[in-house]
Amino acid sequence: MNIKNISVPFVNFKREYKKIKKEINLAIKEVLEDQAFVLGKRVEEFEKNYSNYLGIRHTIGINSGTDGIILALKALNVGEGDEVITPANSFFATTLGIEQVKATPVFVDIDEETYQIDTNKIEDKITKRTKAILLVHLYGTCANMEDIITIAKKHNIYIIEDACQAHGVEYKGKKAGTLGDISIFSFYPSKNLGAYGDGGAVCTDNEELAVKLKLLRNYGQRVKYYHDILGTNTRLDEIQAAILSVKLKYLDIWNNSRNKIAKRYTKNIKTIKTQTVYKSSTHNYHLYVIEVKNREEFIKYMHNNDINCQIHYPIPLHLQQALKHLGYKEGDFPITENVAKHIVSLPMYPFMTNMEIKKVIDTINTYENL
Ligand SMILES: *Cc1c(COP(=O)(O)O)cnc(C)c1O
């Protein structure tokens, strides 16, 4: 096939499914035969599998990453009057969780090269009310954990990892999601470990927190109809858990193939400013992000060549309409604001073909205005 005639989507999950179709279909069928859909043995099994994979004591399967952030904050008793430090560049759900528990998000600008929370700017934002740092391992590589751990210890505040994009990533040999007090994963279909619907998990080494999280996800119920605390209903379901146990076996392989594609992008695209990775961290290339001068023009050019690019994220958190009440304004976080205007995410998925990769590289290399 002529390279000119192929189109490159942003992601392609059909190929993934094709590879594991038999296993997946069987796993779903077994759940249907059992007719047990909520908090049964598959959820327990997946929780054990994921804990083993991460090297952590407890995984609590829930309905989404967003709910995970809410539950993590609640488990740590973070609520009204408390402040939570968090980066100005992330998916909206990170901050939404803080708002949902009525705590106050306190934004910090990001670092220009790594796009992660700028740890040099955290301590200025710490007050008597600061309860936690809710950091994000953005795009699939770790934030500066060394600094964050030092700061959190010094000021006696919690570390919450939004690891929703960081499945399988390692920092100094330890998995992302095991580096703080509590961590959150999303299994939204497009994540590196994705369910076939919504899903998420909260992970911790702390037994007491784990017990509380299990109550919180299930109406605050310890024994059926006995409600110890005010919880909610946010549970990973059996079908999704069965799917996730199958897909977990392939996570490292698929992360590897994403890394190979990333390497080719970095090596072959002529002029490129892309995300710098901290030496202590690996990358799972959930997203491969570059900066371009004129984004609108670049994306249009790529589209004209049948290549689909996306933006993560076009509007910084502090400038979102829904957060107007926090009183932030344009200019408050110049690096986040500047990056938000220039970043583009390139197509990235396991099973990307050689032709597709080559087409992305060649197309960018013939663009004049990078
Ligand atoms: C996807 C994502 C979430 C939210 O997860 P959902 O499962 O979609 O609710 C939170 N934070 C980050 C950084 C994410 O990428």
PDB file of C-alpha atoms and ligand atoms in Angstrom, residues 63-67 69 90-91 93-94 136 138 162 164-165 185-188 191 198-200 286 313, ligand 1:
ATOM      1  CA  ASN A  63     -15.645   2.630  39.235  1.00  0.00           C
ATOM      2  CA  SER A  64     -13.284   5.305  37.878  1.00  0.00           C
ATOM      3  CA  GLY A  65     -10.137   7.307  38.457  1.00  0.00           C
ATOM      4  CA  THR A  66     -12.240  10.321  39.324  1.00  0.00           C
ATOM      5  CA  ASP A  67     -13.985   8.425  42.112  1.00  0.00           C
ATOM      6  CA  ILE A  69      -9.335  10.685  43.802  1.00  0.00           C
ATOM      7  CA  SER A  90      -3.497  17.835  34.245  1.00  0.00           C
ATOM      8  CA  PHE A  91      -6.718  16.213  33.193  1.00  0.00           C
ATOM      9  CA  ALA A  93     -10.507  15.061  37.145  1.00  0.00           C
ATOM     10  CA  THR A  94      -7.452  15.542  39.368  1.00  0.00           C
ATOM     11  CA  VAL A 136       0.256  13.656  38.691  1.00  0.00           C
ATOM     12  CA  LEU A 138       1.870  13.205  33.645  1.00  0.00           C
ATOM     13  CA  ASP A 162      -2.586  10.458  40.518  1.00  0.00           C
ATOM     14  CA  CYS A 164      -4.097   7.396  36.184  1.00  0.00           C
ATOM     15  CA  GLN A 165      -1.681   7.600  33.238  1.00  0.00           C
ATOM     16  CA  PHE A 185      -5.340   4.451  38.784  1.00  0.00           C
ATOM     17  CA  SER A 186      -7.904   4.813  36.030  1.00  0.00           C
ATOM     18  CA  PHE A 187      -8.808   1.923  33.736  1.00  0.00           C
ATOM     19  CA  TYR A 188     -10.691   4.098  31.274  1.00  0.00           C
ATOM     20  CA  LYS A 191      -5.362   4.216  29.387  1.00  0.00           C
ATOM     21  CA  ASP A 198     -15.156   2.605  33.223  1.00  0.00           C
ATOM     22  CA  GLY A 199     -12.942   1.332  35.991  1.00  0.00           C
ATOM     23  CA  GLY A 200     -10.341   2.437  38.503  1.00  0.00           C
ATOM     24  CA  HIS A 286       0.595   6.858  27.446  1.00  0.00           C
ATOM     25  CA  TYR A 313      -4.678  19.665  27.563  1.00  0.00           C
TER      26      TYR A 313
HETATM   27  C1  LIG B   1      -8.000   9.602  33.116  1.00  0.00           C
HETATM   28  C2  LIG B   1      -7.512  10.436  34.219  1.00  0.00           C
HETATM   29  C3  LIG B   1      -8.257  10.656  35.381  1.00  0.00           C
HETATM   30  C4  LIG B   1      -9.674  10.232  35.532  1.00  0.00           C
HETATM   31  O1  LIG B   1      -9.919   8.903  35.366  1.00  0.00           O
HETATM   32  P1  LIG B   1     -11.412   8.425  34.937  1.00  0.00           P
HETATM   33  O2  LIG B   1     -11.321   6.943  35.107  1.00  0.00           O
HETATM   34  O3  LIG B   1     -11.618   8.838  33.538  1.00  0.00           O
HETATM   35  O4  LIG B   1     -12.375   9.035  35.895  1.00  0.00           O
HETATM   36  C5  LIG B   1      -7.677  11.390  36.396  1.00  0.00           C
HETATM   37  N1  LIG B   1      -6.450  11.910  36.285  1.00  0.00           N
HETATM   38  C6  LIG B   1      -5.695  11.737  35.182  1.00  0.00           C
HETATM   39  C7  LIG B   1      -4.336  12.333  35.130  1.00  0.00           C
HETATM   40  C8  LIG B   1      -6.218  11.015  34.111  1.00  0.00           C
HETATM   41  O5  LIG B   1      -5.477  10.885  32.990  1.00  0.00           O
END
